[in-house]
Amino acid sequence: MNPLKHLGALAFLLFWLLAVTGVVLYVVLDTSAQGAYRSIDELSREPWSFGSALRGLHRYGADAFVFVSLAHLAREWLLGRYSNFRRFSWLTGVPLLPLAFVCGIGGFWLNWDRLGQFSAIATAEWLDALPFLASPLARNFLSGAVNDRLFSLFVFVHLGVPLLLVFGLWFHIQRISRAEVFPPRALALGTAAALLALALALPIRSQGPADLAAVPGTLAIDWFLLFIHPLTGATSAGFVWALLAATIIGLFALPFLRPRAVQPVAQVDPGNCSGCGRCADDCPYGAVTMVPHPNGRPGALLASVRADLCASCAICVGACPSSTPFRKAEPLVTGIDMPQWPIDDLRRRLLDGLAAMNTEQRLVVFGCDHGARVRAAAGPDVLPFSLVCAGMLPPSFVEYALRAGADGVLITGCRDGGCEFRLGQRWTAQRLLGQREPHLRSTVSAERWNTVWADGGDEAAVRTALDSLRRRAGPALPSATLEARA
Ligand code: HEM
């Protein structure tokens, strides 16, 4: 339920809320220059009415959309999620912000009250600062009244730009498999309820009809959407243009300025790939596709990895049925593997590590590099493994570890919704619960394994889960057995 982990999905929700309330507003409002003010004023004059709620939802929804989108950008930036395989999402995200602002600012003009008048003229004057406009746009406002043609342009800006946004949003999530475009239901309902409460408690009121013969005096500004006008007033149009250009160029340049160290990408072994497609299904970034197998057998498929999309998360390794450690193969070569952390290495280290342990109880922890630090949480009776992502773990490794002498196995990774690679935690949980292939066999005693989803810094949660596993795993084995194992 942490909204910070669902900012993209919340922005989507707000966008659709704006679209729905916008369509209803469009149906009930008069969108001519003469009738606009009266119709919207009448609609929202009654507090606690449907019209008031509708207008408030639309306005506060617009503020929230911009705020949440900015927070989404800030979060991705702070987490360093803008380069390499995320470059496409970042670059397609940048244009969405100016579009959102254009759309939001244009909405104020449609009310055609004093605030709309102020914003329309301030925008025209700001655009006039550009050297290439033949005649000043602000001149349109000198004639004493705005004509219907100009008002149609306002309508176009406010309706046309959202269509561009729809296209932009679709593009933005193109390279993300199963993008989360709807937040958890409780969060969605809570957000909608909060906006509705705000709309009813603090209804949006028009600020008097536009009058081009007068300069609006005191205005209640919407600081989220209209901050650009006071900023231009306090500085200059040229300064704000330069600031905007620098911000946009900076955002576009960011992924190229500080690309992260490139990790080796997943590699397919045609001899061990059965063509089942589970890796393609589970890949969070659509980097794996199935292509005809070069052996030419009719219907035979082979996984193929697009290096520029691969996040090196190894979730595909956990999805591959050939990754099971029970195979006799020496070394264990699977259908798809990470050169920097081969599955054979994991099996070998597991066996060697268990054999070297001399404690009464022996526990194994499979964790991930981005969640709670398993090595920090582990005691002498624990054999810790920090994988690239919890999703790298083939579930059969749990049973294998138990059969190889472990008394209990703990699987940990980033908290739900916080997986560094988006889907690793979800797939791991589902595979362990038998809801996704490949799954952990139900014959494995549930007393002897456990999961805990904990972010970095929450090592205490791992320690608590280990304590509980120690108790559940039962009394320690006789020391004769332990000596035999050693
Ligand atoms: C304007 C509205 C925006 C919406 C509605 C939106 C929505 C989304 C959604 C739904 C996802 C997928 C989240 C997931 O399933 O994990 C996503 C991912 C992403 N977005 Fe946005 N986004 C917006 C703007 C932006 C902006 C302005 C940027 C940055 C310039 C940005 C950067 C990213 C990045 C880098 C990812 C990939 C995250 C990852 O791979 O883990 N987005 N966005």
Short mmCIF file of C-alpha atoms and ligand atoms in Angstrom, two decimals:
data_model
loop_
_atom_site.label_atom_id
_atom_site.label_comp_id
_atom_site.label_asym_id
_atom_site.label_seq_id
_atom_site.Cartn_x
_atom_site.Cartn_y
_atom_site.Cartn_z
CA MET A 1 0.00 0.00 0.00
CA ASN A 2 3.01 2.32 0.06
CA PRO A 3 2.04 4.92 -2.58
CA LEU A 4 5.71 5.61 -3.32
CA LYS A 5 5.94 2.12 -4.78
CA HIS A 6 2.99 2.66 -7.09
CA LEU A 7 3.56 6.18 -8.40
CA GLY A 8 3.40 5.23 -12.10
CA ALA A 9 0.20 3.27 -11.53
CA LEU A 10 -1.26 6.13 -9.46
CA ALA A 11 -0.48 8.58 -12.27
CA PHE A 12 -2.35 6.27 -14.66
CA LEU A 13 -5.31 6.13 -12.29
CA LEU A 14 -5.38 9.93 -12.05
CA PHE A 15 -5.13 10.25 -15.81
CA TRP A 16 -8.21 8.06 -16.29
CA LEU A 17 -10.03 9.94 -13.52
CA LEU A 18 -9.29 13.16 -15.42
CA ALA A 19 -10.44 11.62 -18.69
CA VAL A 20 -13.76 10.44 -17.22
CA THR A 21 -14.56 13.64 -15.29
CA GLY A 22 -13.37 15.65 -18.31
CA VAL A 23 -15.75 13.87 -20.68
CA VAL A 24 -18.69 14.47 -18.30
CA LEU A 25 -17.71 18.14 -17.94
CA TYR A 26 -17.45 18.46 -21.71
CA VAL A 27 -20.94 17.03 -22.14
CA VAL A 28 -22.60 19.32 -19.59
CA LEU A 29 -20.68 22.53 -20.34
CA ASP A 30 -21.16 25.21 -22.95
CA THR A 31 -17.81 25.46 -24.71
CA SER A 32 -18.44 28.73 -26.55
CA ALA A 33 -16.54 31.88 -25.61
CA GLN A 34 -19.73 33.56 -24.41
CA GLY A 35 -21.32 30.65 -22.56
CA ALA A 36 -18.33 28.92 -20.93
CA TYR A 37 -18.08 31.04 -17.79
CA ARG A 38 -21.80 30.97 -17.05
CA SER A 39 -22.21 27.24 -17.56
CA ILE A 40 -19.28 26.18 -15.37
CA ASP A 41 -20.15 28.73 -12.72
CA GLU A 42 -23.72 27.47 -12.55
CA LEU A 43 -22.56 23.87 -12.44
CA SER A 44 -20.34 24.36 -9.42
CA ARG A 45 -22.08 27.19 -7.54
CA GLU A 46 -23.98 24.86 -5.20
CA PRO A 47 -21.62 23.40 -2.57
CA TRP A 48 -21.96 19.68 -1.89
CA SER A 49 -23.56 19.19 -5.31
CA PHE A 50 -22.71 16.79 -8.12
CA GLY A 51 -21.36 19.66 -10.23
CA SER A 52 -19.14 20.90 -7.43
CA ALA A 53 -17.77 17.41 -6.85
CA LEU A 54 -17.18 16.91 -10.57
CA ARG A 55 -15.31 20.17 -11.00
CA GLY A 56 -13.28 19.62 -7.83
CA LEU A 57 -12.37 16.07 -8.81
CA HIS A 58 -11.17 17.31 -12.18
CA ARG A 59 -9.10 20.16 -10.77
CA TYR A 60 -7.60 18.35 -7.78
CA GLY A 61 -7.10 15.30 -10.00
CA ALA A 62 -5.04 17.46 -12.39
CA ASP A 63 -2.92 18.77 -9.50
CA ALA A 64 -2.42 15.25 -8.21
CA PHE A 65 -1.55 13.93 -11.66
CA VAL A 66 1.25 16.46 -12.08
CA PHE A 67 2.44 16.00 -8.50
CA VAL A 68 2.46 12.20 -8.70
CA SER A 69 4.19 12.22 -12.11
CA LEU A 70 6.89 14.52 -10.73
CA ALA A 71 7.27 12.28 -7.69
CA HIS A 72 7.53 9.25 -10.01
CA LEU A 73 10.29 10.98 -11.98
CA ALA A 74 12.10 11.99 -8.78
CA ARG A 75 11.91 8.46 -7.39
CA GLU A 76 13.22 6.82 -10.56
CA TRP A 77 16.01 9.41 -10.66
CA LEU A 78 16.98 9.01 -7.02
CA LEU A 79 17.04 5.23 -7.40
CA GLY A 80 19.26 5.65 -10.45
CA ARG A 81 16.68 4.03 -12.69
CA TYR A 82 17.25 5.86 -15.93
CA SER A 83 20.07 4.26 -17.84
CA ASN A 84 20.82 1.09 -19.80
CA PHE A 85 17.73 -1.12 -20.11
CA ARG A 86 15.60 1.61 -18.48
CA ARG A 87 16.72 4.29 -20.92
CA PHE A 88 13.68 3.81 -23.14
CA SER A 89 11.22 4.23 -20.23
CA TRP A 90 13.08 7.31 -19.04
CA LEU A 91 13.31 8.97 -22.45
CA THR A 92 9.66 8.31 -23.22
CA GLY A 93 8.69 9.59 -19.76
CA VAL A 94 10.32 13.00 -20.16
CA PRO A 95 7.91 14.39 -22.84
CA LEU A 96 4.93 13.33 -20.71
CA LEU A 97 5.63 16.03 -18.16
CA PRO A 98 5.48 19.08 -20.47
CA LEU A 99 2.39 17.55 -22.08
CA ALA A 100 0.76 17.20 -18.66
CA PHE A 101 1.51 20.85 -17.86
CA VAL A 102 0.24 22.11 -21.25
CA CYS A 103 -2.93 20.15 -20.73
CA GLY A 104 -3.39 21.39 -17.16
CA ILE A 105 -2.72 25.05 -17.96
CA GLY A 106 -5.06 24.90 -20.98
CA GLY A 107 -7.83 23.69 -18.69
CA PHE A 108 -7.89 27.02 -16.82
CA TRP A 109 -8.56 28.92 -20.05
CA LEU A 110 -11.77 26.96 -20.65
CA ASN A 111 -13.39 28.38 -17.51
CA TRP A 112 -12.83 31.83 -18.96
CA ASP A 113 -12.90 33.46 -15.59
CA ARG A 114 -10.29 35.99 -14.45
CA LEU A 115 -7.79 33.30 -13.60
CA GLY A 116 -8.24 31.77 -17.08
CA GLN A 117 -7.86 35.20 -18.65
CA PHE A 118 -4.69 35.88 -16.68
CA SER A 119 -3.23 32.48 -17.59
CA ALA A 120 -4.12 32.73 -21.30
CA ILE A 121 -2.59 36.19 -21.64
CA ALA A 122 0.47 35.31 -19.56
CA THR A 123 1.02 32.22 -21.73
CA ALA A 124 0.62 34.23 -24.95
CA GLU A 125 3.13 36.80 -23.71
CA TRP A 126 5.51 34.05 -22.72
CA LEU A 127 5.24 32.44 -26.17
CA ASP A 128 5.73 35.87 -27.75
CA ALA A 129 9.21 35.96 -26.22
CA LEU A 130 10.21 33.34 -28.80
CA PRO A 131 11.88 35.03 -31.76
CA PHE A 132 10.14 33.12 -34.55
CA LEU A 133 6.46 34.13 -34.14
CA ALA A 134 5.42 36.47 -36.98
CA SER A 135 2.76 38.40 -35.04
CA PRO A 136 2.33 38.55 -31.27
CA LEU A 137 -0.20 36.08 -29.90
CA ALA A 138 -1.11 38.45 -27.08
CA ARG A 139 -2.71 40.70 -29.71
CA ASN A 140 -5.66 38.26 -29.81
CA PHE A 141 -6.67 39.55 -26.41
CA LEU A 142 -6.69 43.24 -27.33
CA SER A 143 -9.97 43.25 -29.24
CA GLY A 144 -12.11 43.34 -26.09
CA ALA A 145 -13.56 39.84 -26.40
CA VAL A 146 -12.28 36.41 -27.27
CA ASN A 147 -13.93 35.01 -30.36
CA ASP A 148 -15.18 31.46 -30.75
CA ARG A 149 -12.31 30.53 -33.08
CA LEU A 150 -9.74 31.32 -30.46
CA PHE A 151 -11.85 29.53 -27.88
CA SER A 152 -11.88 26.47 -30.16
CA LEU A 153 -8.09 26.57 -30.00
CA PHE A 154 -8.32 26.48 -26.19
CA VAL A 155 -10.64 23.48 -26.45
CA PHE A 156 -8.24 21.82 -28.88
CA VAL A 157 -5.29 22.32 -26.53
CA HIS A 158 -7.22 20.88 -23.63
CA LEU A 159 -8.66 17.91 -25.55
CA GLY A 160 -5.98 17.27 -28.17
CA VAL A 161 -3.01 17.18 -25.82
CA PRO A 162 -4.54 14.43 -23.62
CA LEU A 163 -4.82 12.31 -26.77
CA LEU A 164 -1.10 12.82 -27.29
CA LEU A 165 -0.64 11.88 -23.64
CA VAL A 166 -2.55 8.61 -24.16
CA PHE A 167 -0.21 7.77 -27.01
CA GLY A 168 2.81 8.85 -24.96
CA LEU A 169 1.72 6.73 -21.99
CA TRP A 170 1.23 3.68 -24.19
CA PHE A 171 4.71 4.23 -25.63
CA HIS A 172 6.18 4.76 -22.15
CA ILE A 173 5.27 1.26 -20.96
CA GLN A 174 5.96 -0.52 -24.26
CA ARG A 175 9.18 -2.14 -23.09
CA ILE A 176 7.87 -3.16 -19.70
CA SER A 177 6.13 -6.50 -19.41
CA ARG A 178 2.98 -6.46 -17.33
CA ALA A 179 3.37 -2.79 -16.43
CA GLU A 180 1.44 -1.97 -13.30
CA VAL A 181 -1.11 0.46 -14.70
CA PHE A 182 -3.59 0.15 -11.84
CA PRO A 183 -2.60 0.57 -8.18
CA PRO A 184 -3.76 -1.87 -5.49
CA ARG A 185 -7.52 -1.48 -5.11
CA ALA A 186 -7.43 -0.03 -1.59
CA LEU A 187 -4.90 2.57 -2.67
CA ALA A 188 -6.98 3.46 -5.73
CA LEU A 189 -10.18 3.79 -3.67
CA GLY A 190 -8.36 5.77 -0.97
CA THR A 191 -6.94 8.18 -3.55
CA ALA A 192 -10.31 8.70 -5.21
CA ALA A 193 -12.01 9.17 -1.83
CA ALA A 194 -9.37 11.70 -0.72
CA LEU A 195 -9.85 13.72 -3.91
CA LEU A 196 -13.63 13.60 -3.54
CA ALA A 197 -13.39 14.75 0.08
CA LEU A 198 -11.15 17.62 -1.01
CA ALA A 199 -13.51 18.53 -3.84
CA LEU A 200 -16.46 18.71 -1.45
CA ALA A 201 -14.68 20.37 1.47
CA LEU A 202 -12.82 22.95 -0.61
CA PRO A 203 -14.97 23.43 -3.70
CA ILE A 204 -13.42 25.12 -6.73
CA ARG A 205 -15.01 28.47 -7.43
CA SER A 206 -14.76 30.66 -10.52
CA GLN A 207 -13.02 33.96 -9.93
CA GLY A 208 -15.40 36.32 -11.71
CA PRO A 209 -16.02 36.46 -15.47
CA ALA A 210 -13.08 37.35 -17.72
CA ASP A 211 -12.98 41.02 -18.66
CA LEU A 212 -10.35 41.97 -21.18
CA ALA A 213 -10.86 45.65 -20.41
CA ALA A 214 -9.55 45.12 -16.89
CA VAL A 215 -6.38 43.65 -15.44
CA PRO A 216 -7.31 40.99 -12.89
CA GLY A 217 -6.33 42.13 -9.38
CA THR A 218 -5.91 39.53 -6.65
CA LEU A 219 -6.13 35.96 -7.91
CA ALA A 220 -6.07 32.61 -6.17
CA ILE A 221 -3.37 30.84 -8.15
CA ASP A 222 -3.08 27.08 -8.53
CA TRP A 223 0.58 26.76 -7.61
CA PHE A 224 0.99 23.23 -8.93
CA LEU A 225 -0.11 23.96 -12.45
CA LEU A 226 0.27 27.70 -12.90
CA PHE A 227 3.53 28.40 -11.06
CA ILE A 228 5.13 29.25 -14.38
CA HIS A 229 3.25 32.61 -14.61
CA PRO A 230 4.42 34.08 -11.29
CA LEU A 231 7.87 32.69 -12.04
CA THR A 232 7.90 34.53 -15.39
CA GLY A 233 6.69 37.67 -13.63
CA ALA A 234 9.37 37.44 -10.97
CA THR A 235 12.14 36.74 -13.51
CA SER A 236 11.60 37.07 -17.27
CA ALA A 237 10.13 35.08 -20.13
CA GLY A 238 13.65 34.45 -21.46
CA PHE A 239 14.80 33.09 -18.10
CA VAL A 240 11.85 30.68 -17.87
CA TRP A 241 12.43 29.49 -21.46
CA ALA A 242 16.11 28.91 -20.67
CA LEU A 243 15.19 27.07 -17.45
CA LEU A 244 12.68 24.88 -19.28
CA ALA A 245 15.13 24.09 -22.10
CA ALA A 246 17.92 23.28 -19.60
CA THR A 247 15.59 21.02 -17.57
CA ILE A 248 14.36 19.11 -20.59
CA ILE A 249 17.82 18.76 -22.16
CA GLY A 250 19.23 17.72 -18.77
CA LEU A 251 16.53 15.07 -18.30
CA PHE A 252 17.06 13.72 -21.82
CA ALA A 253 20.83 13.69 -21.37
CA LEU A 254 20.84 11.98 -17.96
CA PRO A 255 20.80 8.35 -19.19
CA PHE A 256 23.76 9.09 -21.45
CA LEU A 257 25.77 11.00 -18.87
CA ARG A 258 25.89 8.36 -16.18
CA PRO A 259 25.28 4.94 -17.68
CA ARG A 260 25.62 2.23 -15.08
CA ALA A 261 28.26 -0.48 -15.36
CA VAL A 262 26.94 -2.95 -17.91
CA GLN A 263 26.44 -6.47 -16.55
CA PRO A 264 26.79 -9.54 -18.79
CA VAL A 265 23.36 -10.44 -20.13
CA ALA A 266 21.51 -13.77 -19.99
CA GLN A 267 22.84 -16.42 -22.36
CA VAL A 268 20.83 -19.18 -23.97
CA ASP A 269 22.15 -22.71 -24.39
CA PRO A 270 20.36 -24.22 -27.40
CA GLY A 271 21.17 -27.76 -26.25
CA ASN A 272 19.33 -27.25 -22.94
CA CYS A 273 16.55 -24.86 -23.96
CA SER A 274 13.31 -26.82 -24.39
CA GLY A 275 11.53 -23.86 -25.99
CA CYS A 276 8.88 -23.82 -23.23
CA GLY A 277 8.80 -20.00 -23.17
CA ARG A 278 8.68 -19.59 -19.39
CA CYS A 279 11.70 -17.30 -19.42
CA ALA A 280 9.99 -15.09 -22.02
CA ASP A 281 6.83 -15.08 -19.92
CA ASP A 282 8.62 -14.07 -16.73
CA CYS A 283 11.09 -11.52 -18.12
CA PRO A 284 10.10 -8.12 -16.63
CA TYR A 285 11.46 -6.14 -19.55
CA GLY A 286 10.39 -8.21 -22.56
CA ALA A 287 14.05 -8.97 -23.32
CA VAL A 288 13.43 -12.64 -24.04
CA THR A 289 11.48 -13.71 -27.10
CA MET A 290 10.93 -17.13 -28.60
CA VAL A 291 12.32 -17.69 -32.09
CA PRO A 292 12.35 -20.78 -34.37
CA HIS A 293 15.01 -23.24 -33.18
CA PRO A 294 18.01 -23.39 -35.53
CA ASN A 295 17.71 -27.20 -35.48
CA GLY A 296 14.88 -26.68 -37.99
CA ARG A 297 12.50 -29.15 -36.30
CA PRO A 298 8.90 -28.08 -37.03
CA GLY A 299 7.47 -26.11 -34.10
CA ALA A 300 10.74 -26.16 -32.12
CA LEU A 301 11.45 -22.86 -30.39
CA LEU A 302 14.50 -21.30 -28.79
CA ALA A 303 14.76 -18.41 -26.34
CA SER A 304 16.54 -15.36 -27.71
CA VAL A 305 17.80 -12.47 -25.57
CA ARG A 306 17.88 -8.84 -26.70
CA ALA A 307 21.01 -7.56 -25.03
CA ASP A 308 19.88 -3.90 -24.94
CA LEU A 309 16.69 -4.80 -23.03
CA CYS A 310 18.19 -7.38 -20.66
CA ALA A 311 18.35 -6.14 -17.07
CA SER A 312 20.72 -9.01 -16.07
CA CYS A 313 18.22 -9.78 -13.31
CA ALA A 314 18.43 -13.58 -13.80
CA ILE A 315 14.67 -14.00 -13.29
CA CYS A 316 14.74 -16.10 -16.47
CA VAL A 317 17.19 -18.52 -14.82
CA GLY A 318 14.69 -19.15 -12.02
CA ALA A 319 11.97 -19.69 -14.63
CA CYS A 320 13.88 -22.28 -16.65
CA PRO A 321 12.85 -25.91 -15.89
CA SER A 322 16.38 -27.01 -16.85
CA SER A 323 17.79 -25.07 -13.89
CA THR A 324 16.74 -27.80 -11.47
CA PRO A 325 19.73 -28.91 -9.38
CA PHE A 326 18.41 -32.48 -9.28
CA ARG A 327 19.72 -33.04 -12.80
CA LYS A 328 22.71 -35.31 -12.85
CA ALA A 329 24.55 -33.11 -15.37
CA GLU A 330 28.09 -32.10 -14.36
CA PRO A 331 28.50 -29.20 -14.69
CA LEU A 332 24.84 -28.18 -14.50
CA VAL A 333 24.14 -26.34 -17.75
CA THR A 334 20.69 -24.80 -17.97
CA GLY A 335 18.65 -23.40 -20.86
CA ILE A 336 19.31 -19.77 -19.95
CA ASP A 337 21.98 -18.65 -17.54
CA MET A 338 23.94 -15.67 -16.24
CA PRO A 339 27.66 -15.82 -17.07
CA GLN A 340 28.53 -13.95 -13.84
CA TRP A 341 26.50 -16.26 -11.53
CA PRO A 342 25.95 -19.61 -13.30
CA ILE A 343 23.42 -21.94 -11.76
CA ASP A 344 26.09 -24.65 -11.55
CA ASP A 345 28.06 -22.32 -9.30
CA LEU A 346 25.05 -21.97 -7.00
CA ARG A 347 24.61 -25.73 -6.73
CA ARG A 348 28.31 -26.29 -6.08
CA ARG A 349 28.53 -23.55 -3.45
CA LEU A 350 25.41 -24.89 -1.76
CA LEU A 351 26.81 -28.41 -1.48
CA ASP A 352 30.27 -27.25 -0.42
CA GLY A 353 28.85 -24.77 2.07
CA LEU A 354 26.55 -27.30 3.74
CA ALA A 355 29.31 -29.86 3.93
CA ALA A 356 31.61 -27.37 5.61
CA MET A 357 29.09 -26.38 8.33
CA ASN A 358 29.62 -27.86 11.75
CA THR A 359 26.74 -26.41 13.72
CA GLU A 360 23.86 -28.30 15.33
CA GLN A 361 21.33 -26.81 12.96
CA ARG A 362 22.05 -25.77 9.41
CA LEU A 363 19.90 -23.18 7.71
CA VAL A 364 20.18 -21.83 4.19
CA VAL A 365 19.09 -18.33 3.19
CA PHE A 366 18.54 -17.38 -0.42
CA GLY A 367 18.32 -13.59 -0.59
CA CYS A 368 18.85 -10.89 -3.16
CA ASP A 369 21.41 -8.14 -3.64
CA HIS A 370 18.73 -5.44 -3.45
CA GLY A 371 16.72 -6.56 -0.42
CA ALA A 372 17.78 -7.05 3.20
CA ARG A 373 21.47 -7.99 3.39
CA VAL A 374 21.39 -11.68 4.14
CA ARG A 375 25.04 -11.92 5.10
CA ALA A 376 24.53 -9.26 7.78
CA ALA A 377 21.53 -11.16 9.16
CA ALA A 378 23.10 -14.62 9.10
CA GLY A 379 24.57 -16.37 12.14
CA PRO A 380 27.15 -19.19 12.21
CA ASP A 381 24.42 -21.79 11.61
CA VAL A 382 23.30 -20.05 8.42
CA LEU A 383 24.61 -20.46 4.89
CA PRO A 384 23.65 -17.23 3.09
CA PHE A 385 23.37 -16.67 -0.66
CA SER A 386 22.77 -13.23 -2.10
CA LEU A 387 21.42 -13.68 -5.62
CA VAL A 388 21.00 -10.94 -8.24
CA CYS A 389 17.25 -11.12 -7.56
CA ALA A 390 15.20 -13.59 -5.53
CA GLY A 391 13.56 -14.47 -8.86
CA MET A 392 16.84 -16.13 -9.91
CA LEU A 393 16.18 -19.01 -7.51
CA PRO A 394 14.70 -22.10 -9.17
CA PRO A 395 12.21 -23.30 -6.52
CA SER A 396 13.58 -26.85 -6.69
CA PHE A 397 16.71 -25.50 -4.96
CA VAL A 398 14.70 -25.35 -1.72
CA GLU A 399 13.99 -29.07 -1.80
CA TYR A 400 17.51 -29.79 -2.97
CA ALA A 401 19.03 -27.85 -0.06
CA LEU A 402 16.83 -29.74 2.43
CA ARG A 403 17.78 -33.07 0.93
CA ALA A 404 21.43 -32.08 0.94
CA GLY A 405 21.32 -31.61 4.70
CA ALA A 406 19.82 -28.20 5.45
CA ASP A 407 17.34 -28.17 8.35
CA GLY A 408 15.45 -25.17 7.02
CA VAL A 409 15.50 -22.78 4.08
CA LEU A 410 14.58 -19.11 4.16
CA ILE A 411 13.89 -17.20 0.95
CA THR A 412 14.02 -13.44 1.12
CA GLY A 413 13.99 -10.51 -1.28
CA CYS A 414 12.69 -6.98 -1.72
CA ARG A 415 9.34 -6.16 -0.20
CA ASP A 416 6.17 -6.69 -2.21
CA GLY A 417 5.95 -3.94 -4.84
CA GLY A 418 9.55 -2.91 -4.28
CA CYS A 419 11.44 -5.45 -6.39
CA GLU A 420 14.38 -3.79 -8.12
CA PHE A 421 13.44 -5.74 -11.24
CA ARG A 422 9.72 -5.21 -10.82
CA LEU A 423 8.49 -8.82 -10.89
CA GLY A 424 11.14 -10.98 -9.21
CA GLN A 425 9.54 -11.00 -5.78
CA ARG A 426 6.08 -11.72 -7.17
CA TRP A 427 7.22 -14.59 -9.37
CA THR A 428 9.29 -16.13 -6.56
CA ALA A 429 6.36 -16.06 -4.14
CA GLN A 430 4.05 -17.59 -6.75
CA ARG A 431 6.53 -20.30 -7.73
CA LEU A 432 7.03 -21.28 -4.09
CA LEU A 433 3.29 -21.41 -3.47
CA GLY A 434 2.73 -23.58 -6.52
CA GLN A 435 0.88 -20.86 -8.42
CA ARG A 436 3.45 -20.47 -11.16
CA GLU A 437 5.74 -22.76 -13.10
CA PRO A 438 8.26 -24.04 -12.26
CA HIS A 439 6.91 -24.61 -8.76
CA LEU A 440 8.13 -26.02 -5.48
CA ARG A 441 6.72 -29.50 -4.98
CA SER A 442 3.92 -29.64 -2.43
CA THR A 443 5.56 -32.67 -0.80
CA VAL A 444 8.25 -30.39 0.66
CA SER A 445 7.32 -29.87 4.32
CA ALA A 446 6.06 -26.30 4.81
CA GLU A 447 7.58 -26.42 8.31
CA ARG A 448 11.06 -26.41 6.84
CA TRP A 449 10.98 -23.39 4.61
CA ASN A 450 9.76 -19.85 4.89
CA THR A 451 9.75 -16.53 3.08
CA VAL A 452 10.28 -13.00 4.34
CA TRP A 453 10.13 -9.98 2.05
CA ALA A 454 12.33 -7.27 3.51
CA ASP A 455 14.09 -4.27 1.99
CA GLY A 456 17.69 -3.29 2.63
CA GLY A 457 17.94 -1.95 6.19
CA ASP A 458 15.30 -4.36 7.45
CA GLU A 459 17.74 -7.14 8.35
CA ALA A 460 15.92 -7.51 11.68
CA ALA A 461 12.96 -9.02 9.79
CA VAL A 462 15.28 -11.65 8.33
CA ARG A 463 16.72 -12.44 11.76
CA THR A 464 13.21 -12.84 13.19
CA ALA A 465 12.23 -15.13 10.32
CA LEU A 466 15.38 -17.18 10.87
CA ASP A 467 14.56 -17.55 14.58
CA SER A 468 11.11 -18.78 13.72
CA LEU A 469 12.55 -21.20 11.18
CA ARG A 470 15.02 -22.50 13.78
CA ARG A 471 12.11 -23.32 16.06
CA ARG A 472 9.97 -24.78 13.27
CA ALA A 473 12.79 -26.83 11.76
CA GLY A 474 12.65 -28.90 14.93
CA PRO A 475 15.26 -30.20 17.30
CA ALA A 476 18.82 -30.25 16.09
CA LEU A 477 20.05 -33.46 14.52
CA PRO A 478 22.22 -35.78 16.63
CA SER A 479 25.85 -34.77 16.56
CA ALA A 480 26.81 -38.19 15.12
CA THR A 481 24.77 -37.30 12.04
CA LEU A 482 26.38 -33.90 11.87
CA GLU A 483 29.83 -35.42 12.07
CA ALA A 484 28.91 -37.85 9.33
CA ARG A 485 27.72 -34.92 7.22
CA ALA A 486 30.87 -32.93 7.87
C1 HEM B 1 3.34 11.38 -16.77
C2 HEM B 1 2.89 10.31 -16.33
C3 HEM B 1 3.61 9.00 -16.16
C4 HEM B 1 2.96 7.84 -15.98
C5 HEM B 1 1.46 7.67 -15.92
C6 HEM B 1 3.93 6.81 -15.85
C7 HEM B 1 3.64 5.49 -15.65
C8 HEM B 1 4.56 4.47 -15.53
C9 HEM B 1 4.25 3.09 -15.29
C10 HEM B 1 2.85 2.51 -15.13
C11 HEM B 1 5.41 2.40 -15.22
C12 HEM B 1 5.57 0.90 -14.98
C13 HEM B 1 5.72 0.66 -13.51
C14 HEM B 1 5.88 -0.80 -13.19
O1 HEM B 1 5.08 -1.62 -13.64
O2 HEM B 1 6.84 -1.15 -12.47
C15 HEM B 1 6.47 3.35 -15.42
C16 HEM B 1 7.80 3.02 -15.42
C17 HEM B 1 8.82 3.93 -15.56
N1 HEM B 1 8.68 5.29 -15.69
FE1 HEM B 1 6.95 6.34 -15.82
N2 HEM B 1 5.18 7.35 -15.96
C18 HEM B 1 5.03 8.69 -16.14
C19 HEM B 1 6.05 9.61 -16.27
C20 HEM B 1 7.38 9.31 -16.19
C21 HEM B 1 8.43 10.27 -16.24
C22 HEM B 1 8.22 11.77 -16.37
C23 HEM B 1 9.60 9.59 -16.14
C24 HEM B 1 10.99 10.09 -16.13
C25 HEM B 1 11.44 10.95 -16.95
C26 HEM B 1 9.29 8.19 -16.03
C27 HEM B 1 10.22 7.18 -15.91
C28 HEM B 1 9.94 5.84 -15.78
C29 HEM B 1 10.92 4.78 -15.70
C30 HEM B 1 12.44 4.94 -15.77
C31 HEM B 1 10.21 3.58 -15.56
C32 HEM B 1 10.80 2.18 -15.48
C33 HEM B 1 10.85 1.71 -14.04
C34 HEM B 1 11.51 0.35 -13.92
O3 HEM B 1 12.00 -0.19 -14.89
O4 HEM B 1 11.55 -0.19 -12.81
N3 HEM B 1 7.93 8.06 -16.05
N4 HEM B 1 5.93 4.59 -15.59
#
